[in-house]
Amino acid sequence: MRIDAITLRELHMPLLRPFQTSFGVTRNRRILLVEVHSEGLTGWGECTAGERPFFSGESTDTAWQVIVNELGPMLAAESPEHGGDCPKIFRSVRGNQMAKAALENAIWDLEALREGVPLAQLLGGVHEAIPCGVSIGIESSIPELLAIVERELAAGYQRIKLKCKPGWDIEVFERVRNRWPQIMLTCDANSAYRLRDEDHLVSFDQFDLAMIEQPLWHDDFYFHSVLQRRLETPICLDESIHNRRDALAAIEMESCKIINIKLGRVGGFSEAIAVHNAALERGIPVWCGGMLESGIGRAHNVALSSLQGFTMPGDVSASARYWADDIIEPEVTVTAQGEIVIPDLPGRGYDVRTSLVERLTVRKETIRAMALVA
Ligand code: OSB
Ligand code: MG
């Protein structure tokens, strides 16, 4: 397909509630969107980098630079036919997975539209509806947290994930578990613990957590495997997994028993499918993570979750949990049974509210193909 132009936008979108993890608080998202214009159609992609380089080394600003200076020009010069052509086009740029994913996913988005098939189908999806969980941040008090858990369970969500860190763990799990003995409960440390916390982490076993997500370093496999040998609770890796090889290493070393797949973290749909396939072939369950996405990234997460191996509830939840007004129409909604129904429409299945996008845009740069190839 001929690429006519690539438009980057930064949108400022305030979250309905601040979201706190072990590495910081997010109140206002700086969302980077890319539009790829080709032969009268537009594909949209979202870069899931954070405002600051805390979850990964990328940020909204680094991704903007890398897309404008490197990846955008490479893509326009190549005229890819498929989203799956992108990893090869971007190969000479190391890292920067979230920047790459924004563009690659826009090409898949465009391709689904051009072919007139649902994006989920183009990806090879099989599920018609996906089970949903919620990720609940670190709150200012346990009663406040309990009120949120109660509300999310009443809304139908099938799994509760609690962000944790030293000082916000045992007592929190105890109170939630005592009140709801039967629910699927998990925690996510975002690398807040160290080897000296091993006994402490082993004590999490008493709460029957379905998994502990990324307890140790963001770039580690070996020490997670040491920890996993002592834990009953399965470890799930998030930050450590950037590609299929990482997944294979983690599975072979038994660093984890479950894998969280995030489109941005692995560089886009192609690698996400490769990680999914590697896990599925080895009997490792996967689920789709979230990065506080706007509707574009959320729609892509919904489509990805339709693949066969996504059997555990993901962090893909309703637009209304995050935003007063999401930028897609319809918004992503969750049924009373805690499921999202995969849209059966051509493309991503959620229209972009372009006038709202325009209003939220604080920075915009359009790169025209002629300028790109010159
Ligand atoms: O580790 O899964 C994570 C949000 C920002 C950065 C990292 C993570 C998260 C979440 C939120 O847990 C998931 C969501 O609801 O989008
Ligand atoms: Mg995580």
mmCIF file of C-alpha atoms and ligand atoms in Angstrom:
data_model
loop_
_atom_site.group_PDB
_atom_site.id
_atom_site.type_symbol
_atom_site.label_atom_id
_atom_site.label_comp_id
_atom_site.label_asym_id
_atom_site.label_seq_id
_atom_site.Cartn_x
_atom_site.Cartn_y
_atom_site.Cartn_z
ATOM 1 C CA MET A 1 0.000 0.000 0.000
ATOM 2 C CA ARG A 2 1.202 3.471 -0.835
ATOM 3 C CA ILE A 3 1.754 5.568 2.301
ATOM 4 C CA ASP A 4 0.596 9.129 1.583
ATOM 5 C CA ALA A 5 1.240 10.674 4.974
ATOM 6 C CA ILE A 6 1.819 9.844 8.613
ATOM 7 C CA THR A 7 0.345 12.140 11.260
ATOM 8 C CA LEU A 8 1.510 12.097 14.857
ATOM 9 C CA ARG A 9 -0.604 13.608 17.606
ATOM 10 C CA GLU A 10 -0.141 14.087 21.282
ATOM 11 C CA LEU A 11 -3.437 14.153 23.183
ATOM 12 C CA HIS A 12 -3.832 15.255 26.770
ATOM 13 C CA MET A 13 -6.386 13.081 28.520
ATOM 14 C CA PRO A 14 -6.973 13.297 32.278
ATOM 15 C CA LEU A 15 -7.683 9.939 33.939
ATOM 16 C CA LEU A 16 -10.920 9.829 35.944
ATOM 17 C CA ARG A 17 -8.869 8.670 38.938
ATOM 18 C CA PRO A 18 -5.116 8.799 39.577
ATOM 19 C CA PHE A 19 -3.433 5.430 38.988
ATOM 20 C CA GLN A 20 -0.583 4.545 41.344
ATOM 21 C CA THR A 21 1.918 1.749 40.840
ATOM 22 C CA SER A 22 5.128 0.906 42.684
ATOM 23 C CA PHE A 23 6.953 3.234 40.259
ATOM 24 C CA GLY A 24 4.722 6.307 40.412
ATOM 25 C CA VAL A 25 1.352 8.005 40.004
ATOM 26 C CA THR A 26 -0.305 8.881 36.686
ATOM 27 C CA ARG A 27 -3.015 11.557 36.666
ATOM 28 C CA ASN A 28 -2.870 12.880 33.124
ATOM 29 C CA ARG A 29 -2.031 10.768 30.139
ATOM 30 C CA ARG A 30 -0.002 12.154 27.268
ATOM 31 C CA ILE A 31 -1.304 9.855 24.549
ATOM 32 C CA LEU A 32 0.671 9.542 21.312
ATOM 33 C CA LEU A 33 -1.452 8.506 18.337
ATOM 34 C CA VAL A 34 -0.340 7.880 14.782
ATOM 35 C CA GLU A 35 -2.534 8.044 11.719
ATOM 36 C CA VAL A 36 -1.283 6.351 8.597
ATOM 37 C CA HIS A 37 -2.999 7.672 5.480
ATOM 38 C CA SER A 38 -3.036 5.407 2.457
ATOM 39 C CA GLU A 39 -5.089 5.577 -0.723
ATOM 40 C CA GLY A 40 -8.048 7.298 0.939
ATOM 41 C CA LEU A 41 -8.082 5.151 4.100
ATOM 42 C CA THR A 42 -6.670 5.878 7.562
ATOM 43 C CA GLY A 43 -5.164 3.370 9.978
ATOM 44 C CA TRP A 44 -4.735 4.390 13.609
ATOM 45 C CA GLY A 45 -2.129 3.267 16.108
ATOM 46 C CA GLU A 46 -1.440 4.175 19.726
ATOM 47 C CA CYS A 47 1.977 4.355 21.334
ATOM 48 C CA THR A 48 1.680 2.971 24.869
ATOM 49 C CA ALA A 49 4.820 4.640 26.231
ATOM 50 C CA GLY A 50 4.350 6.322 29.589
ATOM 51 C CA GLU A 51 4.807 10.016 30.244
ATOM 52 C CA ARG A 52 8.126 9.190 31.898
ATOM 53 C CA PRO A 53 10.511 6.284 31.234
ATOM 54 C CA PHE A 54 9.546 4.283 34.350
ATOM 55 C CA PHE A 55 7.744 1.186 33.060
ATOM 56 C CA SER A 56 10.217 0.886 30.189
ATOM 57 C CA GLY A 57 12.954 3.108 28.808
ATOM 58 C CA GLU A 58 10.519 4.729 26.379
ATOM 59 C CA SER A 59 8.402 7.815 26.987
ATOM 60 C CA THR A 60 5.930 9.856 24.957
ATOM 61 C CA ASP A 61 8.785 12.175 23.973
ATOM 62 C CA THR A 62 11.339 9.525 22.996
ATOM 63 C CA ALA A 63 8.754 7.685 20.911
ATOM 64 C CA TRP A 64 7.760 10.899 19.141
ATOM 65 C CA GLN A 65 11.394 11.543 18.169
ATOM 66 C CA VAL A 66 12.051 7.992 17.029
ATOM 67 C CA ILE A 67 8.893 7.867 14.913
ATOM 68 C CA VAL A 68 9.492 11.266 13.283
ATOM 69 C CA ASN A 69 13.204 10.814 12.677
ATOM 70 C CA GLU A 70 13.572 7.096 12.022
ATOM 71 C CA LEU A 71 10.585 4.765 11.858
ATOM 72 C CA GLY A 72 8.143 7.002 9.978
ATOM 73 C CA PRO A 73 10.562 7.642 7.100
ATOM 74 C CA MET A 74 11.486 3.937 6.936
ATOM 75 C CA LEU A 75 7.828 2.903 6.748
ATOM 76 C CA ALA A 76 6.861 5.426 4.072
ATOM 77 C CA ALA A 77 9.832 4.439 1.922
ATOM 78 C CA GLU A 78 8.816 0.766 1.941
ATOM 79 C CA SER A 79 5.071 0.703 1.119
ATOM 80 C CA PRO A 80 4.282 -2.390 3.216
ATOM 81 C CA GLU A 81 1.452 -4.667 2.079
ATOM 82 C CA HIS A 82 0.818 -6.120 5.538
ATOM 83 C CA GLY A 83 1.272 -5.176 9.162
ATOM 84 C CA GLY A 84 3.469 -8.262 9.344
ATOM 85 C CA ASP A 85 6.006 -6.594 7.027
ATOM 86 C CA CYS A 86 6.846 -3.969 9.640
ATOM 87 C CA PRO A 87 9.306 -5.790 11.952
ATOM 88 C CA LYS A 88 11.663 -6.315 9.014
ATOM 89 C CA ILE A 89 11.343 -2.669 7.933
ATOM 90 C CA PHE A 90 12.171 -1.470 11.461
ATOM 91 C CA ARG A 91 14.887 -4.053 12.129
ATOM 92 C CA SER A 92 17.845 -1.654 12.032
ATOM 93 C CA VAL A 93 16.390 0.356 14.946
ATOM 94 C CA ARG A 94 17.136 -1.313 18.253
ATOM 95 C CA GLY A 95 14.610 -1.324 21.088
ATOM 96 C CA ASN A 96 11.888 1.348 20.935
ATOM 97 C CA GLN A 97 9.199 -1.342 20.818
ATOM 98 C CA MET A 98 6.374 1.005 21.764
ATOM 99 C CA ALA A 99 7.249 3.435 18.980
ATOM 100 C CA LYS A 100 7.408 0.543 16.506
ATOM 101 C CA ALA A 101 4.130 -0.910 17.741
ATOM 102 C CA ALA A 102 2.269 2.361 17.180
ATOM 103 C CA LEU A 103 3.139 2.282 13.464
ATOM 104 C CA GLU A 104 2.860 -1.463 12.915
ATOM 105 C CA ASN A 105 -0.525 -1.608 14.595
ATOM 106 C CA ALA A 106 -1.748 1.282 12.439
ATOM 107 C CA ILE A 107 -0.828 -0.756 9.353
ATOM 108 C CA TRP A 108 -2.794 -3.783 10.626
ATOM 109 C CA ASP A 109 -5.688 -1.434 11.438
ATOM 110 C CA LEU A 110 -5.525 -0.071 7.887
ATOM 111 C CA GLU A 111 -5.209 -3.521 6.332
ATOM 112 C CA ALA A 112 -8.313 -4.815 8.127
ATOM 113 C CA LEU A 113 -10.246 -1.813 6.876
ATOM 114 C CA ARG A 114 -8.974 -2.220 3.315
ATOM 115 C CA GLU A 115 -9.777 -5.949 3.291
ATOM 116 C CA GLY A 116 -13.174 -5.316 4.884
ATOM 117 C CA VAL A 117 -12.586 -7.888 7.654
ATOM 118 C CA PRO A 118 -12.615 -7.505 11.441
ATOM 119 C CA LEU A 119 -9.129 -6.835 12.800
ATOM 120 C CA ALA A 120 -9.566 -9.783 15.193
ATOM 121 C CA GLN A 121 -10.142 -12.073 12.217
ATOM 122 C CA LEU A 122 -7.117 -10.691 10.342
ATOM 123 C CA LEU A 123 -4.996 -11.508 13.406
ATOM 124 C CA GLY A 124 -6.307 -15.081 13.475
ATOM 125 C CA GLY A 125 -8.648 -14.612 16.431
ATOM 126 C CA VAL A 126 -11.108 -17.332 17.396
ATOM 127 C CA HIS A 127 -12.927 -16.083 20.511
ATOM 128 C CA GLU A 128 -16.182 -14.144 20.139
ATOM 129 C CA ALA A 129 -15.960 -12.624 23.618
ATOM 130 C CA ILE A 130 -13.092 -12.194 26.046
ATOM 131 C CA PRO A 131 -12.973 -12.453 29.851
ATOM 132 C CA CYS A 132 -12.070 -9.212 31.600
ATOM 133 C CA GLY A 133 -10.307 -8.280 34.791
ATOM 134 C CA VAL A 134 -9.341 -4.973 36.344
ATOM 135 C CA SER A 135 -6.033 -3.603 37.568
ATOM 136 C CA ILE A 136 -6.498 -1.570 40.739
ATOM 137 C CA GLY A 137 -3.799 0.891 41.728
ATOM 138 C CA ILE A 138 -2.265 1.548 45.120
ATOM 139 C CA GLU A 139 -4.861 3.565 47.056
ATOM 140 C CA SER A 140 -4.542 5.907 50.014
ATOM 141 C CA SER A 141 -6.281 3.511 52.419
ATOM 142 C CA ILE A 142 -7.512 -0.082 52.579
ATOM 143 C CA PRO A 143 -11.192 0.921 53.045
ATOM 144 C CA GLU A 144 -10.961 2.968 49.836
ATOM 145 C CA LEU A 145 -9.459 -0.002 48.023
ATOM 146 C CA LEU A 146 -12.171 -2.345 49.340
ATOM 147 C CA ALA A 147 -14.863 0.008 48.057
ATOM 148 C CA ILE A 148 -13.291 -0.081 44.593
ATOM 149 C CA VAL A 149 -12.984 -3.872 44.608
ATOM 150 C CA GLU A 150 -16.634 -4.120 45.600
ATOM 151 C CA ARG A 151 -17.693 -1.843 42.754
ATOM 152 C CA GLU A 152 -15.650 -3.711 40.133
ATOM 153 C CA LEU A 153 -16.963 -7.109 41.249
ATOM 154 C CA ALA A 154 -20.510 -5.752 41.117
ATOM 155 C CA ALA A 155 -19.803 -4.608 37.548
ATOM 156 C CA GLY A 156 -19.029 -8.248 36.684
ATOM 157 C CA TYR A 157 -15.231 -8.255 36.325
ATOM 158 C CA GLN A 158 -13.859 -11.785 36.585
ATOM 159 C CA ARG A 159 -10.494 -11.055 38.147
ATOM 160 C CA ILE A 160 -9.119 -8.449 40.528
ATOM 161 C CA LYS A 161 -5.456 -7.455 40.209
ATOM 162 C CA LEU A 162 -3.980 -5.411 43.027
ATOM 163 C CA LYS A 163 -0.917 -3.278 42.484
ATOM 164 C CA CYS A 164 1.475 -3.885 45.363
ATOM 165 C CA LYS A 165 4.825 -2.851 46.817
ATOM 166 C CA PRO A 166 6.595 -3.310 50.159
ATOM 167 C CA GLY A 167 4.200 -1.865 52.750
ATOM 168 C CA TRP A 168 1.145 -2.278 50.492
ATOM 169 C CA ASP A 169 0.866 -6.037 50.208
ATOM 170 C CA ILE A 170 0.202 -8.587 53.001
ATOM 171 C CA GLU A 171 -2.360 -6.568 54.908
ATOM 172 C CA VAL A 172 -4.123 -5.556 51.706
ATOM 173 C CA PHE A 173 -4.317 -9.144 50.415
ATOM 174 C CA GLU A 174 -5.528 -10.318 53.819
ATOM 175 C CA ARG A 175 -8.385 -7.830 53.933
ATOM 176 C CA VAL A 176 -9.477 -8.467 50.345
ATOM 177 C CA ARG A 177 -9.167 -12.245 50.664
ATOM 178 C CA ASN A 178 -11.080 -12.347 53.966
ATOM 179 C CA ARG A 179 -13.943 -10.423 52.465
ATOM 180 C CA TRP A 180 -13.975 -12.291 49.114
ATOM 181 C CA PRO A 181 -12.622 -15.834 49.702
ATOM 182 C CA GLN A 182 -13.586 -17.114 46.239
ATOM 183 C CA ILE A 183 -12.607 -14.450 43.704
ATOM 184 C CA MET A 184 -9.735 -14.728 41.234
ATOM 185 C CA LEU A 185 -7.165 -12.443 42.852
ATOM 186 C CA THR A 186 -3.706 -11.502 41.561
ATOM 187 C CA CYS A 187 -1.049 -8.906 42.327
ATOM 188 C CA ASP A 188 1.434 -6.878 40.284
ATOM 189 C CA ALA A 189 4.629 -5.542 41.870
ATOM 190 C CA ASN A 190 6.148 -3.856 38.795
ATOM 191 C CA SER A 191 9.592 -4.971 40.024
ATOM 192 C CA ALA A 192 9.235 -3.578 43.557
ATOM 193 C CA TYR A 193 10.948 -6.490 45.376
ATOM 194 C CA ARG A 194 14.488 -7.834 45.681
ATOM 195 C CA LEU A 195 15.993 -11.202 46.553
ATOM 196 C CA ARG A 196 16.164 -10.244 50.215
ATOM 197 C CA ASP A 197 12.335 -10.180 50.110
ATOM 198 C CA GLU A 198 12.177 -13.856 49.134
ATOM 199 C CA ASP A 199 10.651 -15.101 52.430
ATOM 200 C CA HIS A 200 8.202 -12.236 52.357
ATOM 201 C CA LEU A 201 7.127 -13.127 48.802
ATOM 202 C CA VAL A 202 6.778 -16.809 49.764
ATOM 203 C CA SER A 203 4.316 -15.696 52.450
ATOM 204 C CA PHE A 204 2.010 -14.441 49.629
ATOM 205 C CA ASP A 205 1.231 -18.133 48.981
ATOM 206 C CA GLN A 206 -1.303 -18.096 51.847
ATOM 207 C CA PHE A 207 -3.634 -15.806 49.830
ATOM 208 C CA ASP A 208 -4.246 -18.198 46.959
ATOM 209 C CA LEU A 209 -3.288 -15.611 44.339
ATOM 210 C CA ALA A 210 -3.706 -16.761 40.745
ATOM 211 C CA MET A 211 -0.304 -15.162 40.040
ATOM 212 C CA ILE A 212 2.306 -12.653 41.181
ATOM 213 C CA GLU A 213 3.183 -10.358 38.306
ATOM 214 C CA GLN A 214 6.794 -9.180 37.832
ATOM 215 C CA PRO A 215 7.975 -9.292 41.467
ATOM 216 C CA LEU A 216 11.692 -8.755 40.673
ATOM 217 C CA TRP A 217 13.821 -6.722 38.259
ATOM 218 C CA HIS A 218 12.345 -5.552 34.945
ATOM 219 C CA ASP A 219 15.151 -7.215 32.956
ATOM 220 C CA ASP A 220 15.511 -10.467 34.876
ATOM 221 C CA PHE A 221 14.822 -14.122 34.093
ATOM 222 C CA TYR A 222 17.267 -16.031 36.279
ATOM 223 C CA PHE A 223 16.301 -14.733 39.717
ATOM 224 C CA HIS A 224 12.616 -15.081 38.892
ATOM 225 C CA SER A 225 13.329 -18.759 38.185
ATOM 226 C CA VAL A 226 15.056 -19.074 41.563
ATOM 227 C CA LEU A 227 12.057 -17.443 43.236
ATOM 228 C CA GLN A 228 9.537 -19.525 41.289
ATOM 229 C CA ARG A 229 11.138 -22.708 42.664
ATOM 230 C CA ARG A 230 10.231 -21.547 46.180
ATOM 231 C CA LEU A 231 6.737 -20.249 45.364
ATOM 232 C CA GLU A 232 3.483 -22.164 45.039
ATOM 233 C CA THR A 233 1.932 -19.111 43.404
ATOM 234 C CA PRO A 234 2.680 -18.861 39.671
ATOM 235 C CA ILE A 235 4.874 -15.960 38.598
ATOM 236 C CA CYS A 236 3.641 -13.986 35.583
ATOM 237 C CA LEU A 237 6.213 -11.946 33.679
ATOM 238 C CA ASP A 238 5.326 -8.592 32.158
ATOM 239 C CA GLU A 239 8.293 -6.162 31.897
ATOM 240 C CA SER A 240 10.851 -8.938 31.180
ATOM 241 C CA ILE A 241 9.202 -10.193 27.970
ATOM 242 C CA HIS A 242 9.966 -8.184 24.799
ATOM 243 C CA ASN A 243 9.796 -10.880 22.151
ATOM 244 C CA ARG A 244 9.397 -14.565 21.360
ATOM 245 C CA ARG A 245 12.957 -15.395 22.424
ATOM 246 C CA ASP A 246 12.357 -13.834 25.816
ATOM 247 C CA ALA A 247 9.207 -15.926 26.167
ATOM 248 C CA LEU A 248 11.104 -19.089 25.216
ATOM 249 C CA ALA A 249 13.902 -18.294 27.676
ATOM 250 C CA ALA A 250 11.441 -17.599 30.490
ATOM 251 C CA ILE A 251 9.474 -20.779 29.809
ATOM 252 C CA GLU A 252 12.592 -22.939 29.513
ATOM 253 C CA MET A 253 14.155 -21.517 32.679
ATOM 254 C CA GLU A 254 10.806 -21.733 34.483
ATOM 255 C CA SER A 255 11.031 -18.051 35.371
ATOM 256 C CA CYS A 256 7.236 -17.884 35.063
ATOM 257 C CA LYS A 257 4.167 -20.036 34.499
ATOM 258 C CA ILE A 258 2.032 -17.328 32.888
ATOM 259 C CA ILE A 259 2.845 -14.512 30.440
ATOM 260 C CA ASN A 260 1.280 -11.059 30.162
ATOM 261 C CA ILE A 261 1.354 -9.882 26.529
ATOM 262 C CA LYS A 262 1.321 -6.156 25.825
ATOM 263 C CA LEU A 263 1.320 -4.911 22.250
ATOM 264 C CA GLY A 264 3.583 -1.958 22.959
ATOM 265 C CA ARG A 265 6.095 -3.832 25.086
ATOM 266 C CA VAL A 266 6.692 -6.472 22.382
ATOM 267 C CA GLY A 267 6.713 -4.054 19.415
ATOM 268 C CA GLY A 268 3.319 -4.688 17.841
ATOM 269 C CA PHE A 269 0.897 -7.334 16.628
ATOM 270 C CA SER A 270 3.472 -9.520 14.812
ATOM 271 C CA GLU A 271 5.614 -10.145 17.852
ATOM 272 C CA ALA A 272 2.552 -10.372 20.126
ATOM 273 C CA ILE A 273 1.242 -13.194 17.930
ATOM 274 C CA ALA A 274 4.694 -14.860 17.991
ATOM 275 C CA VAL A 275 4.837 -14.706 21.808
ATOM 276 C CA HIS A 276 1.268 -16.016 21.978
ATOM 277 C CA ASN A 277 2.074 -18.922 19.655
ATOM 278 C CA ALA A 278 5.236 -19.863 21.565
ATOM 279 C CA ALA A 279 3.296 -19.889 24.840
ATOM 280 C CA LEU A 280 0.305 -21.764 23.414
ATOM 281 C CA GLU A 281 2.541 -24.525 21.998
ATOM 282 C CA ARG A 282 4.079 -24.981 25.454
ATOM 283 C CA GLY A 283 0.874 -24.874 27.471
ATOM 284 C CA ILE A 284 1.627 -21.495 29.061
ATOM 285 C CA PRO A 285 -1.507 -19.350 29.517
ATOM 286 C CA VAL A 286 -1.316 -15.740 28.364
ATOM 287 C CA TRP A 287 -3.481 -12.693 28.947
ATOM 288 C CA CYS A 288 -3.521 -9.205 27.498
ATOM 289 C CA GLY A 289 -2.057 -6.460 29.652
ATOM 290 C CA GLY A 290 -3.027 -2.811 29.595
ATOM 291 C CA MET A 291 -1.182 0.500 29.658
ATOM 292 C CA LEU A 292 -4.008 2.937 30.474
ATOM 293 C CA GLU A 293 -4.773 3.165 26.765
ATOM 294 C CA SER A 294 -7.207 5.436 25.017
ATOM 295 C CA GLY A 295 -9.813 3.827 22.788
ATOM 296 C CA ILE A 296 -7.413 3.125 19.901
ATOM 297 C CA GLY A 297 -5.002 1.028 21.948
ATOM 298 C CA ARG A 298 -7.945 -0.488 23.810
ATOM 299 C CA ALA A 299 -9.627 -1.580 20.560
ATOM 300 C CA HIS A 300 -6.352 -3.195 19.481
ATOM 301 C CA ASN A 301 -6.061 -5.002 22.836
ATOM 302 C CA VAL A 302 -9.608 -6.317 22.376
ATOM 303 C CA ALA A 303 -8.733 -7.669 18.922
ATOM 304 C CA LEU A 304 -5.498 -9.293 20.151
ATOM 305 C CA SER A 305 -7.345 -10.975 23.020
ATOM 306 C CA SER A 306 -9.456 -12.906 20.507
ATOM 307 C CA LEU A 307 -6.505 -15.249 19.829
ATOM 308 C CA GLN A 308 -6.875 -18.778 21.134
ATOM 309 C CA GLY A 309 -4.275 -18.709 23.897
ATOM 310 C CA PHE A 310 -5.758 -15.689 25.690
ATOM 311 C CA THR A 311 -7.619 -17.775 28.235
ATOM 312 C CA MET A 312 -7.118 -15.757 31.406
ATOM 313 C CA PRO A 313 -8.959 -12.480 32.089
ATOM 314 C CA GLY A 314 -6.891 -9.549 30.824
ATOM 315 C CA ASP A 315 -6.392 -5.971 31.995
ATOM 316 C CA VAL A 316 -8.649 -4.914 29.131
ATOM 317 C CA SER A 317 -11.592 -3.186 30.729
ATOM 318 C CA ALA A 318 -14.304 -0.652 29.911
ATOM 319 C CA SER A 319 -13.445 2.808 28.543
ATOM 320 C CA ALA A 320 -15.592 4.317 31.310
ATOM 321 C CA ARG A 321 -13.171 3.091 34.013
ATOM 322 C CA TYR A 322 -10.545 5.498 32.680
ATOM 323 C CA TRP A 323 -12.142 8.330 30.747
ATOM 324 C CA ALA A 324 -15.051 10.746 30.991
ATOM 325 C CA ASP A 325 -15.142 10.564 27.178
ATOM 326 C CA ASP A 326 -13.161 7.995 25.243
ATOM 327 C CA ILE A 327 -12.085 8.851 21.703
ATOM 328 C CA ILE A 328 -13.909 5.922 20.087
ATOM 329 C CA GLU A 329 -17.553 5.290 19.211
ATOM 330 C CA PRO A 330 -18.945 3.070 20.615
ATOM 331 C CA GLU A 331 -16.786 3.003 23.739
ATOM 332 C CA VAL A 332 -15.479 -0.348 24.966
ATOM 333 C CA THR A 333 -18.074 -1.804 27.340
ATOM 334 C CA VAL A 334 -18.136 -4.878 29.534
ATOM 335 C CA THR A 335 -21.160 -7.162 29.962
ATOM 336 C CA ALA A 336 -22.642 -8.042 33.357
ATOM 337 C CA GLN A 337 -20.730 -11.345 33.014
ATOM 338 C CA GLY A 338 -17.440 -9.457 32.754
ATOM 339 C CA GLU A 339 -16.832 -9.979 29.055
ATOM 340 C CA ILE A 340 -16.077 -7.756 26.089
ATOM 341 C CA VAL A 341 -17.783 -8.883 22.898
ATOM 342 C CA ILE A 342 -15.389 -8.763 19.938
ATOM 343 C CA PRO A 343 -16.881 -6.435 17.331
ATOM 344 C CA ASP A 344 -17.902 -8.147 14.125
ATOM 345 C CA LEU A 345 -17.267 -5.167 11.846
ATOM 346 C CA PRO A 346 -14.576 -4.366 9.282
ATOM 347 C CA GLY A 347 -11.412 -2.887 10.793
ATOM 348 C CA ARG A 348 -10.975 -2.249 14.508
ATOM 349 C CA GLY A 349 -14.752 -2.100 14.955
ATOM 350 C CA TYR A 350 -14.781 1.159 16.910
ATOM 351 C CA ASP A 351 -14.898 4.469 15.021
ATOM 352 C CA VAL A 352 -12.524 7.252 15.921
ATOM 353 C CA ARG A 353 -14.251 10.399 17.202
ATOM 354 C CA THR A 354 -12.109 12.666 15.063
ATOM 355 C CA SER A 355 -13.545 15.958 16.290
ATOM 356 C CA LEU A 356 -12.878 14.943 19.907
ATOM 357 C CA VAL A 357 -9.381 13.803 18.944
ATOM 358 C CA GLU A 358 -8.797 17.193 17.342
ATOM 359 C CA ARG A 359 -9.977 18.986 20.473
ATOM 360 C CA LEU A 360 -7.685 16.933 22.734
ATOM 361 C CA THR A 361 -4.660 17.339 20.472
ATOM 362 C CA VAL A 362 -1.887 19.546 21.893
ATOM 363 C CA ARG A 363 0.837 18.708 19.356
ATOM 364 C CA LYS A 364 0.577 17.492 15.794
ATOM 365 C CA GLU A 365 3.063 16.780 13.051
ATOM 366 C CA THR A 366 2.282 15.477 9.589
ATOM 367 C CA ILE A 367 4.981 13.928 7.509
ATOM 368 C CA ARG A 368 4.141 13.802 3.814
ATOM 369 C CA ALA A 369 5.385 10.938 1.735
ATOM 370 C CA MET A 370 7.363 13.105 -0.704
ATOM 371 C CA ALA A 371 9.238 14.723 2.148
ATOM 372 C CA LEU A 372 9.769 11.293 3.626
ATOM 373 C CA VAL A 373 11.281 9.640 0.584
ATOM 374 C CA ALA A 374 13.277 12.689 -0.510
HETATM 375 O O1 OSB B 1 2.182 -3.359 34.857
HETATM 376 O O2 OSB B 1 0.328 -3.901 34.008
HETATM 377 C C1 OSB B 1 1.120 -3.020 34.362
HETATM 378 C C2 OSB B 1 -0.472 0.428 33.860
HETATM 379 C C3 OSB B 1 0.624 1.175 33.492
HETATM 380 C C4 OSB B 1 1.848 0.555 33.442
HETATM 381 C C5 OSB B 1 1.980 -0.793 33.760
HETATM 382 C C6 OSB B 1 0.887 -1.542 34.123
HETATM 383 C C7 OSB B 1 -0.358 -0.902 34.200
HETATM 384 C C8 OSB B 1 -1.575 -1.570 34.643
HETATM 385 C C9 OSB B 1 -2.875 -0.955 34.200
HETATM 386 O O3 OSB B 1 -1.600 -2.502 35.413
HETATM 387 C C10 OSB B 1 -3.603 -1.802 33.268
HETATM 388 C C11 OSB B 1 -4.753 -1.047 32.658
HETATM 389 O O4 OSB B 1 -5.809 -1.020 33.281
HETATM 390 O O5 OSB B 1 -4.583 -0.465 31.561
HETATM 391 MG MG MG B 2 2.287 -5.469 34.969
#
